[in-house]
Each structure stands twice: as C-alpha cells, then as structure tokens.
Amino acid sequence: MNASEIRNLAAHVLARIAPEADLSAVEPGADLRDTLDLDSMDFLNFITGISQGSGHPIAEKDYPQLYTLDGLVAYLSNATRS
C-alpha cells in the first residue's frame, strides 16, 4: 500500500467509528487519539479496521506506532513491503 491508499483506508475506517472526526484536519505527527477524541475502544476499533482493511495483522505491541498518521503510514508501508 502506498501513503495515499493508507490515508484513504484510515479515513474510511474512521468514518465508521467517529463520523464527526475529520482526518484531513489532523497534523501528520499529531496523536490521533487526542486530536480526534478517540477513547480506548474507538482506537481499538480503528486498529482492527485498519488491520482488516489492509489485510495485515497488527500486534498489540505495535499499537503505539499507530498513534499518529505518520506512524500509521510508515508502519503499513513497511508491512506491505514484507
């Protein structure tokens, strides 16, 4: 997956979890949980949706790498190259 595809996936998953959240307004290095007011269950659902949408399992130990949009893009870019 390329960066654009990852951002589109994130926006799609986020729209199901927090329809009022606007991913385009989030700075790439900002914490998604704080910026979008995602509680722990919302974030878990977000990670699950990203994992299902990308076809790549995401280990719980890797969740901190996905706190930012930049981190999410880097993580999935590396995962899809493997």
Coordinates of N, CA and C in Angstrom, one line a residue:
M1 N 0.8 -1.2 0.0 CA 0.0 0.0 0.0 C 0.9 1.2 0.0
N2 N 0.5 2.2 -0.7 CA 1.2 3.5 -0.7 C 0.5 4.5 0.3
A3 N 1.2 5.6 0.5 CA 0.7 6.5 1.6 C -0.7 7.0 1.3
S4 N -1.0 7.3 0.1 CA -2.4 7.7 -0.2 C -3.4 6.7 0.1
E5 N -3.1 5.4 -0.3 CA -4.1 4.3 0.0 C -4.2 4.1 1.5
I6 N -3.2 4.3 2.2 CA -3.2 4.1 3.7 C -4.1 5.2 4.3
R7 N -3.9 6.5 3.9 CA -4.7 7.6 4.4 C -6.1 7.4 4.0
N8 N -6.4 6.9 2.8 CA -7.8 6.7 2.4 C -8.4 5.6 3.3
L9 N -7.7 4.5 3.6 CA -8.2 3.5 4.4 C -8.5 4.0 5.8
A10 N -7.5 4.8 6.3 CA -7.7 5.4 7.7 C -9.0 6.2 7.7
A11 N -9.2 7.1 6.7 CA -10.4 7.9 6.7 C -11.6 7.1 6.6
H12 N -11.6 6.0 5.8 CA -12.8 5.2 5.7 C -13.1 4.5 7.0
V13 N -12.1 3.9 7.7 CA -12.3 3.2 8.9 C -12.8 4.3 10.0
L14 N -12.1 5.4 10.0 CA -12.5 6.4 11.0 C -14.0 6.9 10.8
A15 N -14.4 7.0 9.5 CA -15.8 7.4 9.3 C -16.8 6.5 9.9
R16 N -16.5 5.2 10.0 CA -17.4 4.2 10.6 C -17.4 4.4 12.2
I17 N -16.2 4.7 12.7 CA -16.1 4.8 14.2 C -16.5 6.1 14.8
A18 N -16.0 7.2 14.1 CA -16.3 8.5 14.6 C -16.6 9.4 13.4
P19 N -17.9 9.3 12.9 CA -18.2 10.0 11.7 C -18.0 11.5 11.7
E20 N -18.0 12.1 12.9 CA -17.8 13.6 13.0 C -16.3 14.0 12.9
A21 N -15.4 13.0 13.0 CA -14.0 13.3 13.0 C -13.5 13.5 11.6
D22 N -12.6 14.5 11.5 CA -12.1 14.9 10.1 C -10.6 14.6 10.1
L23 N -10.3 13.5 9.5 CA -8.9 13.1 9.4 C -8.0 14.1 8.6
S24 N -8.6 14.8 7.7 CA -7.9 15.8 6.9 C -7.4 17.0 7.7
A25 N -8.0 17.2 8.9 CA -7.6 18.3 9.8 C -6.6 17.9 10.8
V26 N -6.1 16.7 10.7 CA -5.1 16.2 11.7 C -3.7 16.4 11.1
E27 N -2.9 17.0 11.9 CA -1.5 17.1 11.5 C -0.8 15.7 11.5
P28 N 0.0 15.4 10.5 CA 0.6 14.1 10.4 C 1.3 13.5 11.6
G29 N 1.9 14.4 12.5 CA 2.6 13.9 13.7 C 1.7 14.0 14.9
A30 N 0.5 14.5 14.8 CA -0.4 14.6 16.0 C -0.9 13.3 16.4
D31 N -1.1 13.1 17.7 CA -1.7 11.9 18.3 C -3.2 11.8 17.9
L32 N -3.5 10.8 17.1 CA -4.9 10.6 16.6 C -5.9 10.5 17.7
R33 N -5.5 9.9 18.8 CA -6.4 9.6 19.9 C -6.8 11.0 20.5
D34 N -5.9 11.8 20.8 CA -6.2 13.1 21.4 C -6.9 14.1 20.4
T35 N -6.3 14.2 19.2 CA -6.8 15.1 18.3 C -8.3 14.8 17.9
L36 N -8.6 13.5 17.7 CA -9.9 13.1 17.3 C -10.8 12.7 18.4
D37 N -10.3 12.8 19.6 CA -11.1 12.5 20.8 C -11.5 11.0 20.8
L38 N -10.6 10.1 20.5 CA -10.9 8.7 20.4 C -10.6 8.0 21.8
D39 N -11.6 7.4 22.3 CA -11.4 6.7 23.6 C -10.7 5.3 23.3
S40 N -10.3 4.6 24.3 CA -9.6 3.3 24.0 C -10.3 2.3 23.2
M41 N -11.6 2.2 23.3 CA -12.4 1.3 22.5 C -12.5 1.8 21.0
D42 N -12.6 3.1 20.9 CA -12.6 3.7 19.5 C -11.3 3.4 18.8
F43 N -10.2 3.6 19.6 CA -8.9 3.3 19.0 C -8.7 1.9 18.7
L44 N -9.1 1.0 19.5 CA -9.0 -0.5 19.2 C -9.8 -0.8 18.0
N45 N -11.0 -0.2 17.9 CA -11.8 -0.5 16.7 C -11.2 0.1 15.4
F46 N -10.5 1.2 15.6 CA -9.7 1.8 14.5 C -8.6 0.9 14.0
I47 N -7.9 0.3 15.0 CA -6.8 -0.6 14.7 C -7.3 -1.8 14.0
T48 N -8.4 -2.4 14.5 CA -9.0 -3.6 14.0 C -9.4 -3.3 12.5
G49 N -10.1 -2.2 12.3 CA -10.5 -1.8 10.9 C -9.3 -1.7 10.0
I50 N -8.2 -1.1 10.5 CA -7.0 -0.9 9.7 C -6.4 -2.2 9.3
S51 N -6.4 -3.1 10.3 CA -5.8 -4.4 10.1 C -6.6 -5.2 9.1
Q52 N -7.9 -5.2 9.2 CA -8.8 -5.9 8.3 C -8.7 -5.3 6.9
G53 N -8.8 -4.0 6.8 CA -8.7 -3.3 5.5 C -7.4 -3.5 4.8
S54 N -6.4 -3.6 5.5 CA -5.0 -3.7 4.9 C -4.7 -5.2 4.7
G55 N -5.3 -6.1 5.4 CA -5.0 -7.5 5.3 C -3.8 -7.9 6.0
H56 N -3.3 -7.0 6.9 CA -2.1 -7.3 7.7 C -2.5 -7.2 9.2
P57 N -2.1 -8.3 9.9 CA -2.4 -8.3 11.4 C -1.5 -7.3 12.0
I58 N -2.0 -6.6 13.1 CA -1.3 -5.6 13.8 C -1.2 -6.1 15.3
A59 N 0.0 -6.4 15.7 CA 0.3 -6.9 17.1 C 0.0 -5.7 18.1
E60 N -0.5 -6.1 19.2 CA -0.8 -5.1 20.3 C 0.4 -4.3 20.7
K61 N 1.6 -5.0 20.6 CA 2.8 -4.3 21.0 C 3.2 -3.2 20.0
D62 N 2.6 -3.2 18.8 CA 2.8 -2.2 17.8 C 1.9 -1.0 17.8
Y63 N 0.8 -1.1 18.6 CA -0.2 0.0 18.6 C 0.4 1.4 18.8
P64 N 1.4 1.5 19.7 CA 2.0 2.9 19.8 C 2.5 3.5 18.5
Q65 N 3.0 2.6 17.6 CA 3.5 3.1 16.4 C 2.4 3.7 15.5
L66 N 1.1 3.4 15.8 CA 0.0 3.9 15.0 C -0.8 5.0 15.7
Y67 N -0.2 5.7 16.7 CA -0.8 6.8 17.3 C -0.9 8.0 16.4
T68 N 0.0 8.1 15.4 CA 0.0 9.3 14.6 C -0.3 8.8 13.1
L69 N -0.7 9.7 12.3 CA -0.9 9.4 10.9 C 0.4 9.0 10.2
D70 N 1.5 9.8 10.5 CA 2.8 9.4 10.0 C 3.2 8.0 10.4
G71 N 3.0 7.7 11.7 CA 3.3 6.4 12.2 C 2.5 5.3 11.5
L72 N 1.3 5.5 11.3 CA 0.4 4.6 10.6 C 0.9 4.3 9.2
V73 N 1.2 5.4 8.5 CA 1.7 5.3 7.1 C 3.0 4.5 7.1
A74 N 3.9 4.8 7.9 CA 5.2 4.2 8.0 C 5.0 2.7 8.3
Y75 N 4.2 2.4 9.3 CA 4.0 1.0 9.7 C 3.4 0.2 8.6
L76 N 2.3 0.6 8.0 CA 1.7 -0.1 6.9 C 2.5 -0.2 5.7
S77 N 3.3 0.9 5.4 CA 4.1 0.9 4.2 C 5.2 -0.3 4.3
N78 N 5.7 -0.4 5.5 CA 6.7 -1.4 5.8 C 6.1 -2.8 5.8
A79 N 4.9 -2.9 6.4 CA 4.2 -4.2 6.5 C 3.8 -4.7 5.1
T80 N 3.4 -3.8 4.2 CA 3.0 -4.3 2.9 C 4.2 -4.6 2.0
R81 N 5.4 -4.1 2.3 CA 6.6 -4.5 1.5 C 7.1 -5.8 1.9
S82 N 6.8 -6.3 3.1 CA 7.3 -7.6 3.6 C 6.6 -8.8 2.9

